[in-house]
mmCIF file of C-alpha atoms and ligand atoms in Angstrom:
data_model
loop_
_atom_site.group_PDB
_atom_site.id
_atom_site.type_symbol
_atom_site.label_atom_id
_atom_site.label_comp_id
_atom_site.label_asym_id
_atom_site.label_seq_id
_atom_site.Cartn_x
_atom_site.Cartn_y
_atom_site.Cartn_z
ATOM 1 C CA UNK A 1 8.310 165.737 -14.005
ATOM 2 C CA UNK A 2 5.833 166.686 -17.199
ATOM 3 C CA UNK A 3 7.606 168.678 -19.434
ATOM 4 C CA UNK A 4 5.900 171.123 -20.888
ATOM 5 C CA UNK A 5 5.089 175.223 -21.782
ATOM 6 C CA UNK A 6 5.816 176.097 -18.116
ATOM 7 C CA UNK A 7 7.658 173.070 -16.914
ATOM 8 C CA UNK A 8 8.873 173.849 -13.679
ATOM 9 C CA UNK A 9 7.534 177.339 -12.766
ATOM 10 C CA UNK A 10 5.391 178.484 -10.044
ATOM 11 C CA UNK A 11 1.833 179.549 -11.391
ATOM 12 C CA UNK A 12 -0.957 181.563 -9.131
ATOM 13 C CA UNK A 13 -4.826 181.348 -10.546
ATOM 14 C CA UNK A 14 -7.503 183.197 -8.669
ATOM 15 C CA UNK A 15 -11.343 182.048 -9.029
ATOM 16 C CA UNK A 16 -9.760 178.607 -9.435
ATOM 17 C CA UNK A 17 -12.705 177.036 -8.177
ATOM 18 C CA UNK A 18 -14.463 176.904 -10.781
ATOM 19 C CA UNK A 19 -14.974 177.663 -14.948
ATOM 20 C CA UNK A 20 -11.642 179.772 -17.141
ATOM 21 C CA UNK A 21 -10.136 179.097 -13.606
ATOM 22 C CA UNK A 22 -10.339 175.776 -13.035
ATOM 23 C CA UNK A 23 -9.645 175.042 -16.801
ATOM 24 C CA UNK A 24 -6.652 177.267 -16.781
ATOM 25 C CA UNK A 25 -5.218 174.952 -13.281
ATOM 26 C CA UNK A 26 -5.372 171.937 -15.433
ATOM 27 C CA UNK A 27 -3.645 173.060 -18.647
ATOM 28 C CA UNK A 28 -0.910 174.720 -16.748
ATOM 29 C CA UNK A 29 -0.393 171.831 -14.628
ATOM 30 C CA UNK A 30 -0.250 169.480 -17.745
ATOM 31 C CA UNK A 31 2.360 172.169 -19.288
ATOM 32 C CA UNK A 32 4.125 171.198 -16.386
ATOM 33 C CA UNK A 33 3.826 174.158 -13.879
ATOM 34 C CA UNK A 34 3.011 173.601 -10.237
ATOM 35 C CA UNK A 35 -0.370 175.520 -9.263
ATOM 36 C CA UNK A 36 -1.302 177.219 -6.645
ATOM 37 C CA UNK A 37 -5.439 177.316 -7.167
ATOM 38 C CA UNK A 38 -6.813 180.481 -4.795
ATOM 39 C CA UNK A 39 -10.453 180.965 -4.894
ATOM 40 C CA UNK A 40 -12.676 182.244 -2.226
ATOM 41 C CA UNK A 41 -14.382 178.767 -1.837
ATOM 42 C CA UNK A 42 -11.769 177.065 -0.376
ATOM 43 C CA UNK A 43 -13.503 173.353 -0.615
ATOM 44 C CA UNK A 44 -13.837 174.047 -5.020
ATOM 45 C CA UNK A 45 -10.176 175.078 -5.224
ATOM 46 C CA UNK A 46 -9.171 172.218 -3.263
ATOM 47 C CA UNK A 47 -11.402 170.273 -5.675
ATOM 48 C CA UNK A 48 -9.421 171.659 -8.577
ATOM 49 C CA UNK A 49 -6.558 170.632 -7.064
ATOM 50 C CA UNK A 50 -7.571 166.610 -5.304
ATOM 51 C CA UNK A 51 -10.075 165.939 -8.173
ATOM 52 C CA UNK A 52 -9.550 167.520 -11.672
ATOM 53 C CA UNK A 53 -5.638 168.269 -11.637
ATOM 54 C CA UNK A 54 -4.983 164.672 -10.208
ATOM 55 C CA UNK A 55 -7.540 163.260 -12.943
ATOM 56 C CA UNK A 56 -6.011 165.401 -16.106
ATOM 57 C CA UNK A 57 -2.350 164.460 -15.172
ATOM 58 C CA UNK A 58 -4.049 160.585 -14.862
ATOM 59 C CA UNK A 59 -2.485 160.151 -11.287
ATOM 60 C CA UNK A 60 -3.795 160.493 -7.988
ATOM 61 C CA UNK A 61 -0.790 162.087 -6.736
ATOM 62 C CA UNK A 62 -1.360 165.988 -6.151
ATOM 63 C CA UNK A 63 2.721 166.647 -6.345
ATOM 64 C CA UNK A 64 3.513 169.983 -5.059
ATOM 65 C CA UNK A 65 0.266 171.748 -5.699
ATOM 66 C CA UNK A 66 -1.903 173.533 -3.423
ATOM 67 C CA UNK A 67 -5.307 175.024 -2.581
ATOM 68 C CA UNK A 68 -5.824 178.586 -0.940
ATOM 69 C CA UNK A 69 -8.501 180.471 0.196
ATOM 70 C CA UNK A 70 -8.289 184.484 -1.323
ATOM 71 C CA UNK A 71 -10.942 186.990 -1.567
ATOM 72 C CA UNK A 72 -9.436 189.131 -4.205
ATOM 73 C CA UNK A 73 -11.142 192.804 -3.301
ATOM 74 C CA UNK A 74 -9.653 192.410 0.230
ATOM 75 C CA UNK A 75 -6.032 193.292 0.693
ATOM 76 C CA UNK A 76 -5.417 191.739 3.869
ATOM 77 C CA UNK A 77 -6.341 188.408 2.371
ATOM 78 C CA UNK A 78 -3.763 188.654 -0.867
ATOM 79 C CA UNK A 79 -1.028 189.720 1.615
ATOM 80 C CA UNK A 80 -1.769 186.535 3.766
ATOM 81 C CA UNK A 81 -1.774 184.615 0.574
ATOM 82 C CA UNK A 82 1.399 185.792 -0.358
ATOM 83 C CA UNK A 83 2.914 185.254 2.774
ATOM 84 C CA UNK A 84 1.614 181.719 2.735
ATOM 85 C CA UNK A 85 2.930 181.167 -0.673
ATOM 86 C CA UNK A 86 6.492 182.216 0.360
ATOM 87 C CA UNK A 87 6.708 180.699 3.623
ATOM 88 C CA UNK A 88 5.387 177.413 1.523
ATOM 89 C CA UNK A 89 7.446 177.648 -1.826
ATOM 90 C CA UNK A 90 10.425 180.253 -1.137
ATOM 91 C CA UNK A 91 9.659 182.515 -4.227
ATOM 92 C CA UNK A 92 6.741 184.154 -5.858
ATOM 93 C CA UNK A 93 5.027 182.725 -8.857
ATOM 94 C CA UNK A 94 6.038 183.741 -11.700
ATOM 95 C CA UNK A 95 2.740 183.021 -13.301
ATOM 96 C CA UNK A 96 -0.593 184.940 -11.994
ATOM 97 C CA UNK A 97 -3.556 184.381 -13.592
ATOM 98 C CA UNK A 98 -6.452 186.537 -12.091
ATOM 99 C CA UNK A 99 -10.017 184.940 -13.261
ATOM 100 C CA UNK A 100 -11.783 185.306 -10.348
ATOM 101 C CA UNK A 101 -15.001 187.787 -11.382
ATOM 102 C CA UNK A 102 -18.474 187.693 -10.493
ATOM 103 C CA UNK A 103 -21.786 189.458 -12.018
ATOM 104 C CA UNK A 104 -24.311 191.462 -10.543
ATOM 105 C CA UNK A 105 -26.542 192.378 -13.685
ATOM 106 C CA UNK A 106 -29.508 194.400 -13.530
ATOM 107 C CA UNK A 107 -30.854 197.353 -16.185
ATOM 108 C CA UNK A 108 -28.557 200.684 -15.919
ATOM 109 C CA UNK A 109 -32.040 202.225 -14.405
ATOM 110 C CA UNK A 110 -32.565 199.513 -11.510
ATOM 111 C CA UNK A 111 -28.842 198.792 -10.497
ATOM 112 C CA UNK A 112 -28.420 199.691 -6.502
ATOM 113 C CA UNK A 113 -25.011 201.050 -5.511
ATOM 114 C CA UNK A 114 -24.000 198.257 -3.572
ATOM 115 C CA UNK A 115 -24.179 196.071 -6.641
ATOM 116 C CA UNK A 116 -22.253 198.153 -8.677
ATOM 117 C CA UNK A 117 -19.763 198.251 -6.193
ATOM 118 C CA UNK A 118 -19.593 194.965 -4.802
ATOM 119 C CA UNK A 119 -18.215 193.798 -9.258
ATOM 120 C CA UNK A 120 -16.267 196.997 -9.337
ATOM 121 C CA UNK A 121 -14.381 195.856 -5.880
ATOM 122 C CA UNK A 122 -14.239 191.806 -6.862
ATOM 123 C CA UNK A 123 -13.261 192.652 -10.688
ATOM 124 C CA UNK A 124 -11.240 195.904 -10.984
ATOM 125 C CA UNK A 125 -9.468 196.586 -7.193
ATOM 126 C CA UNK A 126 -9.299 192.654 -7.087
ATOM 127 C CA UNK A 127 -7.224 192.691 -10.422
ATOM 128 C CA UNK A 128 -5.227 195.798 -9.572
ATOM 129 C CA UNK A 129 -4.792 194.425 -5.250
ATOM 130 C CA UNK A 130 -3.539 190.627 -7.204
ATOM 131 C CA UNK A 131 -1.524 192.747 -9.692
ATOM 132 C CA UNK A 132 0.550 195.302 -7.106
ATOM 133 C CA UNK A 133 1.473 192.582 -4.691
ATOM 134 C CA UNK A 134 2.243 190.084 -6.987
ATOM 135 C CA UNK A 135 4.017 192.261 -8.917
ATOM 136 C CA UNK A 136 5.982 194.166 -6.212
ATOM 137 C CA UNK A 137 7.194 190.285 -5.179
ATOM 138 C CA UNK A 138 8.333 189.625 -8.643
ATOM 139 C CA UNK A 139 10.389 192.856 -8.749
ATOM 140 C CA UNK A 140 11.906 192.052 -5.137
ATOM 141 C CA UNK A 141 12.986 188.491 -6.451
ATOM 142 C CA UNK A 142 14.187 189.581 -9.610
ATOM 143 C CA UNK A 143 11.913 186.875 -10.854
ATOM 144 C CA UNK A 144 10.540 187.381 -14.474
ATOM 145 C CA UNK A 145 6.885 186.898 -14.912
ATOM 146 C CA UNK A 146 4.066 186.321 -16.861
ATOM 147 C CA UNK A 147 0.574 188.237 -15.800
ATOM 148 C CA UNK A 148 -2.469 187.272 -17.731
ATOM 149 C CA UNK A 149 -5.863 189.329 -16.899
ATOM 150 C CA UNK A 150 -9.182 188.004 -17.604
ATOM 151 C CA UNK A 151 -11.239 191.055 -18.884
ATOM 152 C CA UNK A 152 -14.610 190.161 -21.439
ATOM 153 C CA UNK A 153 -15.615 191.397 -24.989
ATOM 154 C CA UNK A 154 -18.390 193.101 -23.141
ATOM 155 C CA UNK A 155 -15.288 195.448 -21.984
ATOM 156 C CA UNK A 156 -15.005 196.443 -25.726
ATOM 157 C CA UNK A 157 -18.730 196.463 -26.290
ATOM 158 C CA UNK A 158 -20.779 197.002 -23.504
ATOM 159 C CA UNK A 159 -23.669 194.857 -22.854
ATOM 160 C CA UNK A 160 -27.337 195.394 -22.419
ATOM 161 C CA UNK A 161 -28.044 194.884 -18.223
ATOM 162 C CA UNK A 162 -24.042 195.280 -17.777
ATOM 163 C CA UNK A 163 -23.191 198.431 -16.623
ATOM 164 C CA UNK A 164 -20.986 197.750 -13.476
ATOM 165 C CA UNK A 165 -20.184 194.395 -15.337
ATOM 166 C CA UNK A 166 -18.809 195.723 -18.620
ATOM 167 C CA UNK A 167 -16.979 199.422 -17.318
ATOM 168 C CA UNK A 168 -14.970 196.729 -14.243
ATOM 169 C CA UNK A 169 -13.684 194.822 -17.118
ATOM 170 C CA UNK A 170 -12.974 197.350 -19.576
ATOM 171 C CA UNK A 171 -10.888 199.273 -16.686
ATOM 172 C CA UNK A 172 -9.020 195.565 -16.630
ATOM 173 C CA UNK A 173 -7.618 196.343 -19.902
ATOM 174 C CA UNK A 174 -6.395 199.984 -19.359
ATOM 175 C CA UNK A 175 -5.087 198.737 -15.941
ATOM 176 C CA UNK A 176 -3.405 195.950 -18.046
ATOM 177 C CA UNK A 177 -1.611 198.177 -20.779
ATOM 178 C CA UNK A 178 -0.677 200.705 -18.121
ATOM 179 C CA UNK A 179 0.826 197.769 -15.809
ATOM 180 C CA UNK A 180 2.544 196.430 -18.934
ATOM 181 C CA UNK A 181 4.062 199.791 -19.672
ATOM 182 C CA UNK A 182 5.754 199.744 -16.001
ATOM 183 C CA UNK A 183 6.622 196.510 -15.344
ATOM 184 C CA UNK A 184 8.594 195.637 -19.221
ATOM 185 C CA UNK A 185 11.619 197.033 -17.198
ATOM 186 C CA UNK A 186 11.128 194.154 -14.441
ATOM 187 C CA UNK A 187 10.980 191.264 -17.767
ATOM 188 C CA UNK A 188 7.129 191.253 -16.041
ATOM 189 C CA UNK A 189 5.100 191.135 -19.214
ATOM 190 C CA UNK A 190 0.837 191.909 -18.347
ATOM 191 C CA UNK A 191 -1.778 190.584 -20.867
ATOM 192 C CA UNK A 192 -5.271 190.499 -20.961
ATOM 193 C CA UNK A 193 -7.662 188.140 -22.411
ATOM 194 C CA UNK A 194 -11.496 188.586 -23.627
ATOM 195 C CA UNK A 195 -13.225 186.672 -23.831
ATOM 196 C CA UNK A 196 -16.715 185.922 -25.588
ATOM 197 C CA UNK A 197 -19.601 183.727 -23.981
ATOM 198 C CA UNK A 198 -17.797 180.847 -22.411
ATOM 199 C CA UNK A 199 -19.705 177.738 -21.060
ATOM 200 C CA UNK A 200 -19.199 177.922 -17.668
ATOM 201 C CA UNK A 201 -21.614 178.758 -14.251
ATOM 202 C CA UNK A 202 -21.556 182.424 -14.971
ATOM 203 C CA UNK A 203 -23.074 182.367 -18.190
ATOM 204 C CA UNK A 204 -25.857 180.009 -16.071
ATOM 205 C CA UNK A 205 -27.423 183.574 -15.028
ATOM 206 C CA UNK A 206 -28.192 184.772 -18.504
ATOM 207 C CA UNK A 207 -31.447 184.476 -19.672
ATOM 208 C CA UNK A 208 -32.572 181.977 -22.249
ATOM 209 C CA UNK A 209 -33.722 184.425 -24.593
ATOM 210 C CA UNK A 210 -30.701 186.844 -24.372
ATOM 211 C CA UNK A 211 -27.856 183.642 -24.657
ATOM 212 C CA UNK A 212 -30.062 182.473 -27.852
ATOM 213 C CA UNK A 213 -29.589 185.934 -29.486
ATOM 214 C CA UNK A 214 -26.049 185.786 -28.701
ATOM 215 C CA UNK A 215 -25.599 182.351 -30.376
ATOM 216 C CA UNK A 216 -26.594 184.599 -33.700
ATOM 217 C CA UNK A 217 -23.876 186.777 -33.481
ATOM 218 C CA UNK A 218 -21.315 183.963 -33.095
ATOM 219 C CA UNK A 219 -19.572 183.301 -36.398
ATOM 220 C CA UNK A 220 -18.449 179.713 -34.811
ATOM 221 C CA UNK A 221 -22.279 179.108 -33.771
ATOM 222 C CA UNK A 222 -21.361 177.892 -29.732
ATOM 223 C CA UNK A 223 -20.229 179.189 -26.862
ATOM 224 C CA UNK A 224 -16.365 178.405 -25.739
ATOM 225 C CA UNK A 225 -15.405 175.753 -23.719
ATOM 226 C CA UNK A 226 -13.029 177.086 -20.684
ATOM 227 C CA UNK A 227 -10.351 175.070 -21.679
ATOM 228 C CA UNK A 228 -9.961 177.499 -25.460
ATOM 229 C CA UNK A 229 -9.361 180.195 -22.664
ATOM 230 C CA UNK A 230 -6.930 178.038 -20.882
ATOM 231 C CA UNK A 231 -4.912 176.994 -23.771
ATOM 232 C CA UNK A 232 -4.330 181.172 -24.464
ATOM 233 C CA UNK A 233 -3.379 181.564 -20.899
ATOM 234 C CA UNK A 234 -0.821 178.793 -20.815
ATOM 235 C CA UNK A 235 0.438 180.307 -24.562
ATOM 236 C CA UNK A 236 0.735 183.885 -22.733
ATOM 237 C CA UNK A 237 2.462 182.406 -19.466
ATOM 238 C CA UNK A 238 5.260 180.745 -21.893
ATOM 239 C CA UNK A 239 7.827 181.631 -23.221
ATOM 240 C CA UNK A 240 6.231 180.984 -26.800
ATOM 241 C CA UNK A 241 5.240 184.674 -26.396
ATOM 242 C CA UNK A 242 8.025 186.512 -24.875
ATOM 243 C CA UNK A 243 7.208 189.300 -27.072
ATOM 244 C CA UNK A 244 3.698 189.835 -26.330
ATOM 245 C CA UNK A 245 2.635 192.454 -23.503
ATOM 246 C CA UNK A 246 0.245 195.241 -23.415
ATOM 247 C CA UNK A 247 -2.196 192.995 -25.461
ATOM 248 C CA UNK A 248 -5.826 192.591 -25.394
ATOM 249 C CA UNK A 249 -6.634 188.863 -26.773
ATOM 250 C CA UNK A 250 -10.508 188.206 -27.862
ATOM 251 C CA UNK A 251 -11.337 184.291 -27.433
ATOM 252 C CA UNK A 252 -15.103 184.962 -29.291
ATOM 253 C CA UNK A 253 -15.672 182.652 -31.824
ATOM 254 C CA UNK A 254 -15.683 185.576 -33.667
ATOM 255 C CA UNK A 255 -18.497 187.640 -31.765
HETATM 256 P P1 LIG B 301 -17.061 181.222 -12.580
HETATM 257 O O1 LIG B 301 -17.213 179.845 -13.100
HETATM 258 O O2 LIG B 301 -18.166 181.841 -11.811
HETATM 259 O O3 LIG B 301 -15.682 181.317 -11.746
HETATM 260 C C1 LIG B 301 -15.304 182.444 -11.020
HETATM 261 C C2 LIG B 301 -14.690 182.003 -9.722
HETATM 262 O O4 LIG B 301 -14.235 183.168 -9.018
HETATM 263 C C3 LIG B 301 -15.684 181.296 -8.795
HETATM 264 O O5 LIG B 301 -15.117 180.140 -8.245
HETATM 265 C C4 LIG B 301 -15.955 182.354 -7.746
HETATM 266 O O6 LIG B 301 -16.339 181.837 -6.499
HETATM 267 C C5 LIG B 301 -14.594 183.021 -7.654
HETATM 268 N N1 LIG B 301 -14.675 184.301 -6.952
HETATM 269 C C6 LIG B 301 -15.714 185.174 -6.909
HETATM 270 N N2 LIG B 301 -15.424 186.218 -6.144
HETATM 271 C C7 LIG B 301 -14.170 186.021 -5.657
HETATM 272 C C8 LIG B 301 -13.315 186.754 -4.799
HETATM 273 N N3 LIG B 301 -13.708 187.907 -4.242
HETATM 274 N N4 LIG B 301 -12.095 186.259 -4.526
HETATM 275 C C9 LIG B 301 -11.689 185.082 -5.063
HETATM 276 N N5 LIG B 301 -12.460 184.341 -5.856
HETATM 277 C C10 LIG B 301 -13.685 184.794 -6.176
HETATM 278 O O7 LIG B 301 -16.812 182.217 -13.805
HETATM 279 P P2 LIG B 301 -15.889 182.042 -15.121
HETATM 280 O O8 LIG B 301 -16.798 182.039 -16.280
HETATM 281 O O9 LIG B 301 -14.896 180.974 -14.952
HETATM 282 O O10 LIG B 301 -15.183 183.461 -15.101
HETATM 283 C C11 LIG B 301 -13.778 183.606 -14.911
HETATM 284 C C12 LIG B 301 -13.395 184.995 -15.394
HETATM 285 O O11 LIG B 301 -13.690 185.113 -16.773
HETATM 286 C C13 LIG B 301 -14.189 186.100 -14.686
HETATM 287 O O12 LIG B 301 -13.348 187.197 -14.458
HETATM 288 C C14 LIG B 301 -15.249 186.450 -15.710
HETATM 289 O O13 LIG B 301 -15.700 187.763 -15.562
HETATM 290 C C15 LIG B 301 -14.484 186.250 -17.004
HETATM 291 N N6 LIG B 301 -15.312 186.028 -18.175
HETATM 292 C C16 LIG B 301 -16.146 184.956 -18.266
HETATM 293 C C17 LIG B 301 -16.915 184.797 -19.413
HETATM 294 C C18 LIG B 301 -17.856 183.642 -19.592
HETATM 295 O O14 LIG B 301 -18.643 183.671 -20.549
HETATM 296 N N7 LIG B 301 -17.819 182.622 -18.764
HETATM 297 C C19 LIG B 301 -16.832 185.721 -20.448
HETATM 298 C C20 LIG B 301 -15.982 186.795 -20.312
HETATM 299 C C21 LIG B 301 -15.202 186.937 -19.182
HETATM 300 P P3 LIG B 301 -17.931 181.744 -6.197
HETATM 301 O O15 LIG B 301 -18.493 180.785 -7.188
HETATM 302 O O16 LIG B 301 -17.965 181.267 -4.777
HETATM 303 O O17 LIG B 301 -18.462 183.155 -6.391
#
């Protein structure tokens, strides 16, 4: 067994298919936690699992982990999820990590109603569906747990063709805060993290122009590799900050 941050707990991570999500599968697991990577592409969080957790932990031995398919804005699918993980594992996780997001940017103006609600559904009710029933499952267990939100700086700051984008993850971090308020009772401590322009496929629809401007307003001069994300998650899911909830983390570079 690797021993590690999280040796031996039971960690959930949504949009684990791919980017912070897939990066935050792989530093758990080599703290030592068995994952459970959900993501609504079932064949990329199985990936996560077969190819890049096998490959990080240098064995081609996938232990006790496991793939899922989720689509987090649907509440029938996190209850089946749940039920799956129980009826597989016996207990809840005790670690959620909700990255799964998506964009749909267009100029405040131009932006149809179905795209604002199709990010407000996948990144604000997703959040808050993951949050309740994981949550409620914690408190039923008596199982003490570690939530840890990805929100974005453009939640602080707003960003120009953002407008569904940026109010979905600035409603992560009130949601967060108000969640950590509830749940200190339960030992169930909520974080959020935002961060900056990360170097992953999402960042792939930005234009040229607009991610060159950005690099200008990064002290550090580059955008983040997913695994700087990662490493905060695994520090917030550990007991190396049992004294930290309620907070709002930014991973910039210093934008
Ligand atoms: P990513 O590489 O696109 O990964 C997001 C994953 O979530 C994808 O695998 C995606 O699947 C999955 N997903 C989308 N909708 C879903 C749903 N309804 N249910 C379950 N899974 C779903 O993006 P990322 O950069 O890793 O982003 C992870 C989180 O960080 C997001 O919340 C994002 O908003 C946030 N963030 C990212 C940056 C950045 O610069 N990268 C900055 C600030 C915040 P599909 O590919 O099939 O859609």
């Amino acid at each position: 067994m690797v021993v590690g941050l999280v040796s031996g707990r039971l960690a959930l991570v949504t949009g684990a298919g791919s980017g912070i999500g897939r990066a935050a599968c792989q530093v758990l697991s080599r703290e030592g936690a068995t994952v459970i990577a959900a993501d609504k592409n079932y064949d990329a969080a199985s990936e996560t699992i077969t190819k890049h957790i096998a490959l990080a932990c240098g064995a081609n031995d996938i232990g006790d982990h496991s793939a899922m398919e989720l689509d987090v804005s649907n509440g029938k699918s996190v209850q089946n999820m749940l039920q799956a993980i129980i009826a597989e594992y016996k207990t809840p996780p005790r670690i959620v990590v909700n990255s799964a997001g998506i964009t749909r940017d267009n100029w405040l103006l131009k932006l149809s109603e179905e795209d604002y609600d199709t990010v407000i559904n996948v990144n604000l009710k997703g959040t808050f569906l993951i949050m309740q029933t994981f949550a409620r499952a914690m408190t039923e267990a008596s199982v003490a747990g570690s939530i840890i939100n990805i929100s974005s700086i453009v939640g602080k700051y707003g960003n120009i063709g953002q407008t569904n984008y940026s109010a979905s993850k600035a409603g992560v971090v009130a949601m967060t805060q108000t969640a950590a308020k509830e749940l200190g009772k339960f030992n169930i401590r909520v974080n959020a993290i935002l961060p900056g322009f990360i170097d992953t496929p999402i960042v792939k629809t930005v234009p040229d122009k607009v991610k060159a401007q950005m690099l200008k307003l990064i002290p550090l001069g580059r955008l983040g590799e997913p695994t700087e994300v990662a490493e905060v998650i695994s520090f917030l899911s550990s007991d190396k900050s049992s004294f930290i909830t309620g907070a709002a983390i930014d991973v910039t570079g210093g934008f």
